[in-house]
């Protein structure tokens, strides 16, 4: 990365540097010579740390650890961060809780407003907030009052889960009744059809300027390893409607699936950049770049177009000294 003469570059810290979402954001922003990309993760083996110079790396606690937000604030001060972009679900609420402190310290947070975060991070609240905007599968808190009133199979999953953890399919009312008591779970109508992820870009006021649907062709350990973007007005409108209904800002991801009649129905919203961001960028909408511009006060285009594109992925290696891996600062 070339240092531009004179003007200080905008220092942007991206968290979750071990994940594909962070790496996509970092690679997009690093193309801008006016931006200096910095990387943070809880794990000193996180690959993205080694895509930036040693002076731009930071180790931070897990998002749900006590003292997480204060530790991130310290790193922002140490690294003279101007913009913080979190990419990890567990980090979003703790950062939102102290967003005024970041603002006071001169750090701009790329983070959805509290209402959007509250809805996107609780699938039961999301379902009720989006009913009336898009088709929402029947969703109730677990345990349900009347198991006989449901069609089977159905889905039981955590209200606040991620990464497909603890999602189960139950085949009958007897199975549902016999299932162990589980706090914080919900019961949802099973959607048997094709599944899509719609990446959404909105400005700081929540005006949606792009919705790019993706079909996940192959998934390995919860990560899409091959996929394609899809031009489809229904999918684009679906993603944009959900984002607008909850007030999502910057980059988010709306997941949906077709019901037995083929109609699109809502699964969940991730209020952060998704791991398949490179495909959306390659399709023509560079969401990280545009979201950063929006955060900095620029106007976004009214509508950003994209072209259908397919993606296959592979692992890539970086080689660094052992001392570098052992020496990242916490
Ligand atoms: N109602 C549903 N019908 C069919 N499949 C579902 C349903 N809910 C979840 N799934 C499956 O489980 C996966 C994970 O569920 P999701 O709601 O996306 O939660 P998370 O990704 O946060 O764990 C989905 O990608 C989908 O394949
Ligand atoms: Mg999901």
JSON list of N, CA, C and O in Angstrom, two decimals, residues 98-151:
[
{"chain": "A", "resi": 98, "resn": "UNK", "atom": "N", "xyz": [-22.30, 1.36, 23.55]},
{"chain": "A", "resi": 98, "resn": "UNK", "atom": "CA", "xyz": [-21.39, 2.48, 23.88]},
{"chain": "A", "resi": 98, "resn": "UNK", "atom": "C", "xyz": [-21.10, 3.32, 22.63]},
{"chain": "A", "resi": 98, "resn": "UNK", "atom": "O", "xyz": [-20.04, 3.95, 22.53]},
{"chain": "A", "resi": 99, "resn": "UNK", "atom": "N", "xyz": [-22.06, 3.35, 21.70]},
{"chain": "A", "resi": 99, "resn": "UNK", "atom": "CA", "xyz": [-21.75, 4.06, 20.43]},
{"chain": "A", "resi": 99, "resn": "UNK", "atom": "C", "xyz": [-21.47, 5.53, 20.66]},
{"chain": "A", "resi": 99, "resn": "UNK", "atom": "O", "xyz": [-20.66, 6.12, 19.96]},
{"chain": "A", "resi": 100, "resn": "UNK", "atom": "N", "xyz": [-22.13, 6.14, 21.68]},
{"chain": "A", "resi": 100, "resn": "UNK", "atom": "CA", "xyz": [-21.86, 7.57, 21.93]},
{"chain": "A", "resi": 100, "resn": "UNK", "atom": "C", "xyz": [-20.42, 7.80, 22.40]},
{"chain": "A", "resi": 100, "resn": "UNK", "atom": "O", "xyz": [-19.84, 8.83, 22.13]},
{"chain": "A", "resi": 101, "resn": "UNK", "atom": "N", "xyz": [-19.86, 6.79, 23.11]},
{"chain": "A", "resi": 101, "resn": "UNK", "atom": "CA", "xyz": [-18.47, 6.95, 23.56]},
{"chain": "A", "resi": 101, "resn": "UNK", "atom": "C", "xyz": [-17.50, 6.92, 22.38]},
{"chain": "A", "resi": 101, "resn": "UNK", "atom": "O", "xyz": [-16.50, 7.66, 22.37]},
{"chain": "A", "resi": 102, "resn": "UNK", "atom": "N", "xyz": [-17.80, 6.05, 21.41]},
{"chain": "A", "resi": 102, "resn": "UNK", "atom": "CA", "xyz": [-16.95, 6.04, 20.20]},
{"chain": "A", "resi": 102, "resn": "UNK", "atom": "C", "xyz": [-17.08, 7.38, 19.48]},
{"chain": "A", "resi": 102, "resn": "UNK", "atom": "O", "xyz": [-16.08, 7.96, 19.04]},
{"chain": "A", "resi": 103, "resn": "UNK", "atom": "N", "xyz": [-18.31, 7.87, 19.37]},
{"chain": "A", "resi": 103, "resn": "UNK", "atom": "CA", "xyz": [-18.54, 9.15, 18.68]},
{"chain": "A", "resi": 103, "resn": "UNK", "atom": "C", "xyz": [-17.75, 10.25, 19.39]},
{"chain": "A", "resi": 103, "resn": "UNK", "atom": "O", "xyz": [-17.08, 11.06, 18.75]},
{"chain": "A", "resi": 104, "resn": "UNK", "atom": "N", "xyz": [-17.81, 10.25, 20.73]},
{"chain": "A", "resi": 104, "resn": "UNK", "atom": "CA", "xyz": [-17.12, 11.29, 21.49]},
{"chain": "A", "resi": 104, "resn": "UNK", "atom": "C", "xyz": [-15.61, 11.22, 21.29]},
{"chain": "A", "resi": 104, "resn": "UNK", "atom": "O", "xyz": [-14.91, 12.23, 21.34]},
{"chain": "A", "resi": 105, "resn": "UNK", "atom": "N", "xyz": [-15.10, 9.99, 21.05]},
{"chain": "A", "resi": 105, "resn": "UNK", "atom": "CA", "xyz": [-13.66, 9.82, 20.84]},
{"chain": "A", "resi": 105, "resn": "UNK", "atom": "C", "xyz": [-13.27, 10.05, 19.38]},
{"chain": "A", "resi": 105, "resn": "UNK", "atom": "O", "xyz": [-12.11, 9.84, 19.01]},
{"chain": "A", "resi": 106, "resn": "UNK", "atom": "N", "xyz": [-14.25, 10.41, 18.56]},
{"chain": "A", "resi": 106, "resn": "UNK", "atom": "CA", "xyz": [-13.95, 10.70, 17.16]},
{"chain": "A", "resi": 106, "resn": "UNK", "atom": "C", "xyz": [-13.86, 9.47, 16.28]},
{"chain": "A", "resi": 106, "resn": "UNK", "atom": "O", "xyz": [-13.29, 9.51, 15.18]},
{"chain": "A", "resi": 107, "resn": "UNK", "atom": "N", "xyz": [-14.43, 8.34, 16.75]},
{"chain": "A", "resi": 107, "resn": "UNK", "atom": "CA", "xyz": [-14.42, 7.11, 15.95]},
{"chain": "A", "resi": 107, "resn": "UNK", "atom": "C", "xyz": [-15.82, 6.90, 15.36]},
{"chain": "A", "resi": 107, "resn": "UNK", "atom": "O", "xyz": [-16.80, 6.81, 16.10]},
{"chain": "A", "resi": 108, "resn": "UNK", "atom": "N", "xyz": [-15.90, 6.84, 14.04]},
{"chain": "A", "resi": 108, "resn": "UNK", "atom": "CA", "xyz": [-17.20, 6.60, 13.40]},
{"chain": "A", "resi": 108, "resn": "UNK", "atom": "C", "xyz": [-17.43, 5.10, 13.31]},
{"chain": "A", "resi": 108, "resn": "UNK", "atom": "O", "xyz": [-16.56, 4.35, 12.85]},
{"chain": "A", "resi": 109, "resn": "UNK", "atom": "N", "xyz": [-18.61, 4.66, 13.79]},
{"chain": "A", "resi": 109, "resn": "UNK", "atom": "CA", "xyz": [-18.94, 3.24, 13.80]},
{"chain": "A", "resi": 109, "resn": "UNK", "atom": "C", "xyz": [-19.83, 2.91, 12.62]},
{"chain": "A", "resi": 109, "resn": "UNK", "atom": "O", "xyz": [-20.88, 3.56, 12.45]},
{"chain": "A", "resi": 110, "resn": "UNK", "atom": "N", "xyz": [-19.47, 1.92, 11.83]},
{"chain": "A", "resi": 110, "resn": "UNK", "atom": "CA", "xyz": [-20.36, 1.46, 10.77]},
{"chain": "A", "resi": 110, "resn": "UNK", "atom": "C", "xyz": [-21.26, 0.38, 11.37]},
{"chain": "A", "resi": 110, "resn": "UNK", "atom": "O", "xyz": [-20.93, -0.80, 11.40]},
{"chain": "A", "resi": 111, "resn": "UNK", "atom": "N", "xyz": [-22.40, 0.83, 11.89]},
{"chain": "A", "resi": 111, "resn": "UNK", "atom": "CA", "xyz": [-23.27, -0.07, 12.65]},
{"chain": "A", "resi": 111, "resn": "UNK", "atom": "C", "xyz": [-24.70, 0.40, 12.50]},
{"chain": "A", "resi": 111, "resn": "UNK", "atom": "O", "xyz": [-24.98, 1.61, 12.53]},
{"chain": "A", "resi": 112, "resn": "UNK", "atom": "N", "xyz": [-25.62, -0.55, 12.36]},
{"chain": "A", "resi": 112, "resn": "UNK", "atom": "CA", "xyz": [-27.04, -0.22, 12.21]},
{"chain": "A", "resi": 112, "resn": "UNK", "atom": "C", "xyz": [-27.56, 0.43, 13.49]},
{"chain": "A", "resi": 112, "resn": "UNK", "atom": "O", "xyz": [-26.99, 0.24, 14.57]},
{"chain": "A", "resi": 113, "resn": "UNK", "atom": "N", "xyz": [-28.67, 1.19, 13.40]},
{"chain": "A", "resi": 113, "resn": "UNK", "atom": "CA", "xyz": [-29.27, 1.78, 14.60]},
{"chain": "A", "resi": 113, "resn": "UNK", "atom": "C", "xyz": [-29.77, 0.69, 15.56]},
{"chain": "A", "resi": 113, "resn": "UNK", "atom": "O", "xyz": [-29.98, -0.45, 15.15]},
{"chain": "A", "resi": 114, "resn": "UNK", "atom": "N", "xyz": [-29.98, 1.07, 16.82]},
{"chain": "A", "resi": 114, "resn": "UNK", "atom": "CA", "xyz": [-30.37, 0.09, 17.84]},
{"chain": "A", "resi": 114, "resn": "UNK", "atom": "C", "xyz": [-31.62, -0.70, 17.46]},
{"chain": "A", "resi": 114, "resn": "UNK", "atom": "O", "xyz": [-31.69, -1.91, 17.69]},
{"chain": "A", "resi": 115, "resn": "UNK", "atom": "N", "xyz": [-32.63, -0.03, 16.90]},
{"chain": "A", "resi": 115, "resn": "UNK", "atom": "CA", "xyz": [-33.87, -0.75, 16.58]},
{"chain": "A", "resi": 115, "resn": "UNK", "atom": "C", "xyz": [-33.61, -1.84, 15.55]},
{"chain": "A", "resi": 115, "resn": "UNK", "atom": "O", "xyz": [-34.04, -2.99, 15.71]},
{"chain": "A", "resi": 116, "resn": "UNK", "atom": "N", "xyz": [-32.87, -1.50, 14.50]},
{"chain": "A", "resi": 116, "resn": "UNK", "atom": "CA", "xyz": [-32.56, -2.49, 13.46]},
{"chain": "A", "resi": 116, "resn": "UNK", "atom": "C", "xyz": [-31.75, -3.65, 14.03]},
{"chain": "A", "resi": 116, "resn": "UNK", "atom": "O", "xyz": [-32.00, -4.82, 13.73]},
{"chain": "A", "resi": 117, "resn": "UNK", "atom": "N", "xyz": [-30.78, -3.32, 14.89]},
{"chain": "A", "resi": 117, "resn": "UNK", "atom": "CA", "xyz": [-29.96, -4.38, 15.50]},
{"chain": "A", "resi": 117, "resn": "UNK", "atom": "C", "xyz": [-30.81, -5.29, 16.37]},
{"chain": "A", "resi": 117, "resn": "UNK", "atom": "O", "xyz": [-30.70, -6.51, 16.31]},
{"chain": "A", "resi": 118, "resn": "UNK", "atom": "N", "xyz": [-31.67, -4.68, 17.19]},
{"chain": "A", "resi": 118, "resn": "UNK", "atom": "CA", "xyz": [-32.52, -5.46, 18.09]},
{"chain": "A", "resi": 118, "resn": "UNK", "atom": "C", "xyz": [-33.40, -6.43, 17.32]},
{"chain": "A", "resi": 118, "resn": "UNK", "atom": "O", "xyz": [-33.59, -7.58, 17.72]},
{"chain": "A", "resi": 119, "resn": "UNK", "atom": "N", "xyz": [-33.92, -5.97, 16.18]},
{"chain": "A", "resi": 119, "resn": "UNK", "atom": "CA", "xyz": [-34.80, -6.82, 15.38]},
{"chain": "A", "resi": 119, "resn": "UNK", "atom": "C", "xyz": [-34.01, -7.88, 14.63]},
{"chain": "A", "resi": 119, "resn": "UNK", "atom": "O", "xyz": [-34.39, -9.05, 14.58]},
{"chain": "A", "resi": 120, "resn": "UNK", "atom": "N", "xyz": [-32.89, -7.48, 14.05]},
{"chain": "A", "resi": 120, "resn": "UNK", "atom": "CA", "xyz": [-32.13, -8.43, 13.23]},
{"chain": "A", "resi": 120, "resn": "UNK", "atom": "C", "xyz": [-31.48, -9.52, 14.08]},
{"chain": "A", "resi": 120, "resn": "UNK", "atom": "O", "xyz": [-31.29, -10.64, 13.62]},
{"chain": "A", "resi": 121, "resn": "UNK", "atom": "N", "xyz": [-31.17, -9.20, 15.33]},
{"chain": "A", "resi": 121, "resn": "UNK", "atom": "CA", "xyz": [-30.47, -10.18, 16.16]},
{"chain": "A", "resi": 121, "resn": "UNK", "atom": "C", "xyz": [-31.43, -11.05, 16.96]},
{"chain": "A", "resi": 121, "resn": "UNK", "atom": "O", "xyz": [-30.99, -11.91, 17.71]},
{"chain": "A", "resi": 122, "resn": "UNK", "atom": "N", "xyz": [-32.73, -10.84, 16.80]},
{"chain": "A", "resi": 122, "resn": "UNK", "atom": "CA", "xyz": [-33.73, -11.68, 17.48]},
{"chain": "A", "resi": 122, "resn": "UNK", "atom": "C", "xyz": [-34.76, -12.11, 16.43]},
{"chain": "A", "resi": 122, "resn": "UNK", "atom": "O", "xyz": [-35.62, -11.34, 16.03]},
{"chain": "A", "resi": 123, "resn": "UNK", "atom": "N", "xyz": [-34.66, -13.38, 15.99]},
{"chain": "A", "resi": 123, "resn": "UNK", "atom": "CA", "xyz": [-35.48, -13.83, 14.85]},
{"chain": "A", "resi": 123, "resn": "UNK", "atom": "C", "xyz": [-36.98, -13.82, 15.15]},
{"chain": "A", "resi": 123, "resn": "UNK", "atom": "O", "xyz": [-37.79, -13.72, 14.22]},
{"chain": "A", "resi": 124, "resn": "UNK", "atom": "N", "xyz": [-37.35, -13.89, 16.43]},
{"chain": "A", "resi": 124, "resn": "UNK", "atom": "CA", "xyz": [-38.78, -13.83, 16.77]},
{"chain": "A", "resi": 124, "resn": "UNK", "atom": "C", "xyz": [-39.29, -12.39, 16.63]},
{"chain": "A", "resi": 124, "resn": "UNK", "atom": "O", "xyz": [-40.33, -12.13, 16.01]},
{"chain": "A", "resi": 125, "resn": "UNK", "atom": "N", "xyz": [-38.53, -11.45, 17.16]},
{"chain": "A", "resi": 125, "resn": "UNK", "atom": "CA", "xyz": [-38.91, -10.03, 17.02]},
{"chain": "A", "resi": 125, "resn": "UNK", "atom": "C", "xyz": [-38.90, -9.63, 15.56]},
{"chain": "A", "resi": 125, "resn": "UNK", "atom": "O", "xyz": [-39.77, -8.87, 15.10]},
{"chain": "A", "resi": 126, "resn": "UNK", "atom": "N", "xyz": [-37.95, -10.16, 14.80]},
{"chain": "A", "resi": 126, "resn": "UNK", "atom": "CA", "xyz": [-37.85, -9.83, 13.37]},
{"chain": "A", "resi": 126, "resn": "UNK", "atom": "C", "xyz": [-39.11, -10.28, 12.63]},
{"chain": "A", "resi": 126, "resn": "UNK", "atom": "O", "xyz": [-39.67, -9.53, 11.82]},
{"chain": "A", "resi": 127, "resn": "UNK", "atom": "N", "xyz": [-39.55, -11.51, 12.93]},
{"chain": "A", "resi": 127, "resn": "UNK", "atom": "CA", "xyz": [-40.73, -12.05, 12.24]},
{"chain": "A", "resi": 127, "resn": "UNK", "atom": "C", "xyz": [-41.93, -11.15, 12.49]},
{"chain": "A", "resi": 127, "resn": "UNK", "atom": "O", "xyz": [-42.67, -10.81, 11.56]},
{"chain": "A", "resi": 128, "resn": "UNK", "atom": "N", "xyz": [-42.14, -10.71, 13.73]},
{"chain": "A", "resi": 128, "resn": "UNK", "atom": "CA", "xyz": [-43.33, -9.89, 13.95]},
{"chain": "A", "resi": 128, "resn": "UNK", "atom": "C", "xyz": [-43.18, -8.50, 13.35]},
{"chain": "A", "resi": 128, "resn": "UNK", "atom": "O", "xyz": [-44.14, -7.95, 12.82]},
{"chain": "A", "resi": 129, "resn": "UNK", "atom": "N", "xyz": [-41.94, -7.97, 13.35]},
{"chain": "A", "resi": 129, "resn": "UNK", "atom": "CA", "xyz": [-41.76, -6.62, 12.77]},
{"chain": "A", "resi": 129, "resn": "UNK", "atom": "C", "xyz": [-41.93, -6.62, 11.25]},
{"chain": "A", "resi": 129, "resn": "UNK", "atom": "O", "xyz": [-42.31, -5.60, 10.67]},
{"chain": "A", "resi": 130, "resn": "UNK", "atom": "N", "xyz": [-41.65, -7.75, 10.60]},
{"chain": "A", "resi": 130, "resn": "UNK", "atom": "CA", "xyz": [-41.69, -7.77, 9.12]},
{"chain": "A", "resi": 130, "resn": "UNK", "atom": "C", "xyz": [-43.02, -8.26, 8.57]},
{"chain": "A", "resi": 130, "resn": "UNK", "atom": "O", "xyz": [-43.28, -8.14, 7.37]},
{"chain": "A", "resi": 131, "resn": "UNK", "atom": "N", "xyz": [-43.86, -8.84, 9.44]},
{"chain": "A", "resi": 131, "resn": "UNK", "atom": "CA", "xyz": [-45.19, -9.26, 8.98]},
{"chain": "A", "resi": 131, "resn": "UNK", "atom": "C", "xyz": [-45.91, -8.02, 8.46]},
{"chain": "A", "resi": 131, "resn": "UNK", "atom": "O", "xyz": [-45.84, -6.96, 9.07]},
{"chain": "A", "resi": 132, "resn": "UNK", "atom": "N", "xyz": [-46.54, -8.14, 7.30]},
{"chain": "A", "resi": 132, "resn": "UNK", "atom": "CA", "xyz": [-47.18, -6.96, 6.72]},
{"chain": "A", "resi": 132, "resn": "UNK", "atom": "C", "xyz": [-46.29, -6.27, 5.70]},
{"chain": "A", "resi": 132, "resn": "UNK", "atom": "O", "xyz": [-46.76, -5.47, 4.90]},
{"chain": "A", "resi": 133, "resn": "UNK", "atom": "N", "xyz": [-45.00, -6.56, 5.74]},
{"chain": "A", "resi": 133, "resn": "UNK", "atom": "CA", "xyz": [-44.08, -6.00, 4.74]},
{"chain": "A", "resi": 133, "resn": "UNK", "atom": "C", "xyz": [-43.71, -7.05, 3.70]},
{"chain": "A", "resi": 133, "resn": "UNK", "atom": "O", "xyz": [-43.65, -6.77, 2.51]},
{"chain": "A", "resi": 134, "resn": "UNK", "atom": "N", "xyz": [-43.39, -8.26, 4.18]},
{"chain": "A", "resi": 134, "resn": "UNK", "atom": "CA", "xyz": [-43.08, -9.39, 3.29]},
{"chain": "A", "resi": 134, "resn": "UNK", "atom": "C", "xyz": [-43.75, -10.63, 3.89]},
{"chain": "A", "resi": 134, "resn": "UNK", "atom": "O", "xyz": [-44.24, -10.59, 5.02]},
{"chain": "A", "resi": 135, "resn": "UNK", "atom": "N", "xyz": [-43.74, -11.72, 3.15]},
{"chain": "A", "resi": 135, "resn": "UNK", "atom": "CA", "xyz": [-44.27, -12.96, 3.71]},
{"chain": "A", "resi": 135, "resn": "UNK", "atom": "C", "xyz": [-43.33, -13.47, 4.78]},
{"chain": "A", "resi": 135, "resn": "UNK", "atom": "O", "xyz": [-42.11, -13.61, 4.56]},
{"chain": "A", "resi": 136, "resn": "UNK", "atom": "N", "xyz": [-43.87, -13.71, 5.96]},
{"chain": "A", "resi": 136, "resn": "UNK", "atom": "CA", "xyz": [-43.09, -14.19, 7.10]},
{"chain": "A", "resi": 136, "resn": "UNK", "atom": "C", "xyz": [-43.64, -15.57, 7.46]},
{"chain": "A", "resi": 136, "resn": "UNK", "atom": "O", "xyz": [-44.85, -15.73, 7.57]},
{"chain": "A", "resi": 137, "resn": "UNK", "atom": "N", "xyz": [-42.78, -16.58, 7.61]},
{"chain": "A", "resi": 137, "resn": "UNK", "atom": "CA", "xyz": [-43.31, -17.89, 7.99]},
{"chain": "A", "resi": 137, "resn": "UNK", "atom": "C", "xyz": [-43.91, -17.83, 9.39]},
{"chain": "A", "resi": 137, "resn": "UNK", "atom": "O", "xyz": [-43.47, -17.01, 10.21]},
{"chain": "A", "resi": 138, "resn": "UNK", "atom": "N", "xyz": [-44.90, -18.68, 9.64]},
{"chain": "A", "resi": 138, "resn": "UNK", "atom": "CA", "xyz": [-45.47, -18.70, 10.99]},
{"chain": "A", "resi": 138, "resn": "UNK", "atom": "C", "xyz": [-44.35, -18.96, 12.00]},
{"chain": "A", "resi": 138, "resn": "UNK", "atom": "O", "xyz": [-43.58, -19.92, 11.86]},
{"chain": "A", "resi": 139, "resn": "UNK", "atom": "N", "xyz": [-44.25, -18.09, 13.00]},
{"chain": "A", "resi": 139, "resn": "UNK", "atom": "CA", "xyz": [-43.14, -18.14, 13.95]},
{"chain": "A", "resi": 139, "resn": "UNK", "atom": "C", "xyz": [-43.68, -17.86, 15.35]},
{"chain": "A", "resi": 139, "resn": "UNK", "atom": "O", "xyz": [-44.39, -16.89, 15.55]},
{"chain": "A", "resi": 140, "resn": "UNK", "atom": "N", "xyz": [-43.37, -18.74, 16.32]},
{"chain": "A", "resi": 140, "resn": "UNK", "atom": "CA", "xyz": [-43.79, -18.51, 17.71]},
{"chain": "A", "resi": 140, "resn": "UNK", "atom": "C", "xyz": [-42.67, -18.89, 18.65]},
{"chain": "A", "resi": 140, "resn": "UNK", "atom": "O", "xyz": [-41.81, -19.70, 18.31]},
{"chain": "A", "resi": 141, "resn": "UNK", "atom": "N", "xyz": [-42.73, -18.33, 19.86]},
{"chain": "A", "resi": 141, "resn": "UNK", "atom": "CA", "xyz": [-41.75, -18.70, 20.87]},
{"chain": "A", "resi": 141, "resn": "UNK", "atom": "C", "xyz": [-41.95, -20.17, 21.23]},
{"chain": "A", "resi": 141, "resn": "UNK", "atom": "O", "xyz": [-43.05, -20.71, 21.18]},
{"chain": "A", "resi": 142, "resn": "UNK", "atom": "N", "xyz": [-40.84, -20.82, 21.58]},
{"chain": "A", "resi": 142, "resn": "UNK", "atom": "CA", "xyz": [-40.87, -22.22, 21.99]},
{"chain": "A", "resi": 142, "resn": "UNK", "atom": "C", "xyz": [-40.97, -22.27, 23.51]},
{"chain": "A", "resi": 142, "resn": "UNK", "atom": "O", "xyz": [-40.27, -21.51, 24.17]},
{"chain": "A", "resi": 143, "resn": "UNK", "atom": "N", "xyz": [-41.80, -23.12, 24.14]},
{"chain": "A", "resi": 143, "resn": "UNK", "atom": "CA", "xyz": [-42.68, -24.10, 23.51]},
{"chain": "A", "resi": 143, "resn": "UNK", "atom": "C", "xyz": [-43.99, -23.46, 23.02]},
{"chain": "A", "resi": 143, "resn": "UNK", "atom": "O", "xyz": [-44.43, -22.47, 23.62]},
{"chain": "A", "resi": 144, "resn": "UNK", "atom": "N", "xyz": [-44.58, -24.00, 21.97]},
{"chain": "A", "resi": 144, "resn": "UNK", "atom": "CA", "xyz": [-45.81, -23.42, 21.43]},
{"chain": "A", "resi": 144, "resn": "UNK", "atom": "C", "xyz": [-47.02, -23.92, 22.22]},
{"chain": "A", "resi": 144, "resn": "UNK", "atom": "O", "xyz": [-46.99, -24.98, 22.83]},
{"chain": "A", "resi": 145, "resn": "UNK", "atom": "N", "xyz": [-48.09, -23.10, 22.18]},
{"chain": "A", "resi": 145, "resn": "UNK", "atom": "CA", "xyz": [-49.28, -23.44, 22.96]},
{"chain": "A", "resi": 145, "resn": "UNK", "atom": "C", "xyz": [-50.01, -24.65, 22.39]},
{"chain": "A", "resi": 145, "resn": "UNK", "atom": "O", "xyz": [-50.50, -25.49, 23.13]},
{"chain": "A", "resi": 146, "resn": "UNK", "atom": "N", "xyz": [-50.04, -24.76, 21.05]},
{"chain": "A", "resi": 146, "resn": "UNK", "atom": "CA", "xyz": [-50.89, -25.78, 20.44]},
{"chain": "A", "resi": 146, "resn": "UNK", "atom": "C", "xyz": [-50.15, -26.54, 19.32]},
{"chain": "A", "resi": 146, "resn": "UNK", "atom": "O", "xyz": [-50.31, -26.22, 18.13]},
{"chain": "A", "resi": 147, "resn": "UNK", "atom": "N", "xyz": [-49.35, -27.56, 19.68]},
{"chain": "A", "resi": 147, "resn": "UNK", "atom": "CA", "xyz": [-48.55, -28.28, 18.68]},
{"chain": "A", "resi": 147, "resn": "UNK", "atom": "C", "xyz": [-49.40, -28.86, 17.54]},
{"chain": "A", "resi": 147, "resn": "UNK", "atom": "O", "xyz": [-48.94, -28.95, 16.40]},
{"chain": "A", "resi": 148, "resn": "UNK", "atom": "N", "xyz": [-50.66, -29.19, 17.83]},
{"chain": "A", "resi": 148, "resn": "UNK", "atom": "CA", "xyz": [-51.50, -29.83, 16.80]},
{"chain": "A", "resi": 148, "resn": "UNK", "atom": "C", "xyz": [-51.89, -28.84, 15.70]},
{"chain": "A", "resi": 148, "resn": "UNK", "atom": "O", "xyz": [-52.30, -29.24, 14.62]},
{"chain": "A", "resi": 149, "resn": "UNK", "atom": "N", "xyz": [-51.76, -27.53, 15.99]},
{"chain": "A", "resi": 149, "resn": "UNK", "atom": "CA", "xyz": [-52.18, -26.54, 14.99]},
{"chain": "A", "resi": 149, "resn": "UNK", "atom": "C", "xyz": [-51.09, -26.27, 13.95]},
{"chain": "A", "resi": 149, "resn": "UNK", "atom": "O", "xyz": [-51.30, -25.47, 13.04]},
{"chain": "A", "resi": 150, "resn": "UNK", "atom": "N", "xyz": [-49.92, -26.92, 14.09]},
{"chain": "A", "resi": 150, "resn": "UNK", "atom": "CA", "xyz": [-48.81, -26.68, 13.16]},
{"chain": "A", "resi": 150, "resn": "UNK", "atom": "C", "xyz": [-48.75, -27.74, 12.07]},
{"chain": "A", "resi": 150, "resn": "UNK", "atom": "O", "xyz": [-49.17, -28.87, 12.29]},
{"chain": "A", "resi": 151, "resn": "UNK", "atom": "N", "xyz": [-48.20, -27.39, 10.89]},
{"chain": "A", "resi": 151, "resn": "UNK", "atom": "CA", "xyz": [-47.92, -28.43, 9.89]},
{"chain": "A", "resi": 151, "resn": "UNK", "atom": "C", "xyz": [-46.49, -28.89, 10.11]},
{"chain": "A", "resi": 151, "resn": "UNK", "atom": "O", "xyz": [-45.62, -28.12, 10.53]}
]
